[in-house]
Amino acid sequence: MSRESEETDEEAGEQSLEATVAAVLRDVDAAYDDYERGYVDADATLSVVMTHVERLREAQADED
């Protein structure tokens, strides 16, 4: 594998993690907005948030 290929793989991994973080933040914001509007209760909102935290943990583990 060439140095250029390694850099490309690293960049792709970073973009993947960045995309995951952006999606998680968007989804958590949406869950919080739903909670603030009274559409869902705190337990449901926390469940959504924790699901996304696990998604971030998995993405981080894939990076390592």
mmCIF file of C-alpha atoms in Angstrom:
data_model
loop_
_atom_site.group_PDB
_atom_site.id
_atom_site.type_symbol
_atom_site.label_atom_id
_atom_site.label_comp_id
_atom_site.label_asym_id
_atom_site.label_seq_id
_atom_site.Cartn_x
_atom_site.Cartn_y
_atom_site.Cartn_z
ATOM 1 C CA MET A 1 0.000 0.000 0.000
ATOM 2 C CA SER A 2 1.427 3.373 -0.957
ATOM 3 C CA ARG A 3 1.682 6.375 1.342
ATOM 4 C CA GLU A 4 -0.916 8.130 -0.831
ATOM 5 C CA SER A 5 -3.360 5.238 -0.367
ATOM 6 C CA GLU A 6 -2.839 5.324 3.397
ATOM 7 C CA GLU A 7 -3.602 9.037 3.500
ATOM 8 C CA THR A 8 -6.707 8.536 1.389
ATOM 9 C CA ASP A 9 -7.911 5.761 3.719
ATOM 10 C CA GLU A 10 -7.296 7.980 6.755
ATOM 11 C CA GLU A 11 -9.164 10.877 5.157
ATOM 12 C CA ALA A 12 -12.085 8.595 4.312
ATOM 13 C CA GLY A 13 -12.188 7.406 7.924
ATOM 14 C CA GLU A 14 -12.141 10.960 9.219
ATOM 15 C CA GLN A 15 -14.920 11.975 6.858
ATOM 16 C CA SER A 16 -16.919 8.982 7.968
ATOM 17 C CA LEU A 17 -16.503 9.926 11.619
ATOM 18 C CA GLU A 18 -17.256 13.573 10.822
ATOM 19 C CA ALA A 19 -20.387 12.554 8.938
ATOM 20 C CA THR A 20 -21.460 10.355 11.849
ATOM 21 C CA VAL A 21 -20.941 13.179 14.337
ATOM 22 C CA ALA A 22 -22.914 15.606 12.161
ATOM 23 C CA ALA A 23 -25.792 13.138 11.804
ATOM 24 C CA VAL A 24 -25.834 12.378 15.531
ATOM 25 C CA LEU A 25 -25.864 16.063 16.449
ATOM 26 C CA ARG A 26 -28.708 16.702 14.016
ATOM 27 C CA ASP A 27 -30.729 13.781 15.395
ATOM 28 C CA VAL A 28 -30.096 14.714 19.032
ATOM 29 C CA ASP A 29 -31.141 18.304 18.304
ATOM 30 C CA ALA A 30 -34.349 17.008 16.715
ATOM 31 C CA ALA A 31 -35.046 14.787 19.729
ATOM 32 C CA TYR A 32 -34.513 17.724 22.076
ATOM 33 C CA ASP A 33 -36.807 19.929 19.977
ATOM 34 C CA ASP A 34 -39.523 17.261 20.150
ATOM 35 C CA TYR A 35 -39.089 17.119 23.926
ATOM 36 C CA GLU A 36 -39.254 20.911 24.264
ATOM 37 C CA ARG A 37 -42.497 20.949 22.253
ATOM 38 C CA GLY A 38 -43.980 18.311 24.539
ATOM 39 C CA TYR A 39 -44.223 15.640 21.833
ATOM 40 C CA VAL A 40 -42.207 13.087 23.837
ATOM 41 C CA ASP A 41 -41.303 12.561 27.469
ATOM 42 C CA ALA A 42 -37.867 12.730 29.047
ATOM 43 C CA ASP A 43 -37.387 8.943 29.086
ATOM 44 C CA ALA A 44 -38.011 8.663 25.353
ATOM 45 C CA THR A 45 -35.689 11.581 24.634
ATOM 46 C CA LEU A 46 -32.936 10.103 26.793
ATOM 47 C CA SER A 47 -33.342 6.769 25.029
ATOM 48 C CA VAL A 48 -32.835 8.464 21.656
ATOM 49 C CA VAL A 49 -29.796 10.364 22.933
ATOM 50 C CA MET A 50 -28.200 7.231 24.395
ATOM 51 C CA THR A 51 -28.780 5.335 21.147
ATOM 52 C CA HIS A 52 -26.824 8.049 19.367
ATOM 53 C CA VAL A 53 -24.086 8.042 22.002
ATOM 54 C CA GLU A 54 -23.644 4.332 21.306
ATOM 55 C CA ARG A 55 -23.469 5.119 17.587
ATOM 56 C CA LEU A 56 -20.637 7.582 18.293
ATOM 57 C CA ARG A 57 -18.819 5.003 20.409
ATOM 58 C CA GLU A 58 -19.020 2.475 17.589
ATOM 59 C CA ALA A 59 -17.736 5.021 15.070
ATOM 60 C CA GLN A 60 -14.841 5.864 17.393
ATOM 61 C CA ALA A 61 -14.015 2.181 17.862
ATOM 62 C CA ASP A 62 -13.980 1.724 14.090
ATOM 63 C CA GLU A 63 -11.445 4.565 13.870
ATOM 64 C CA ASP A 64 -9.054 2.766 16.231
#
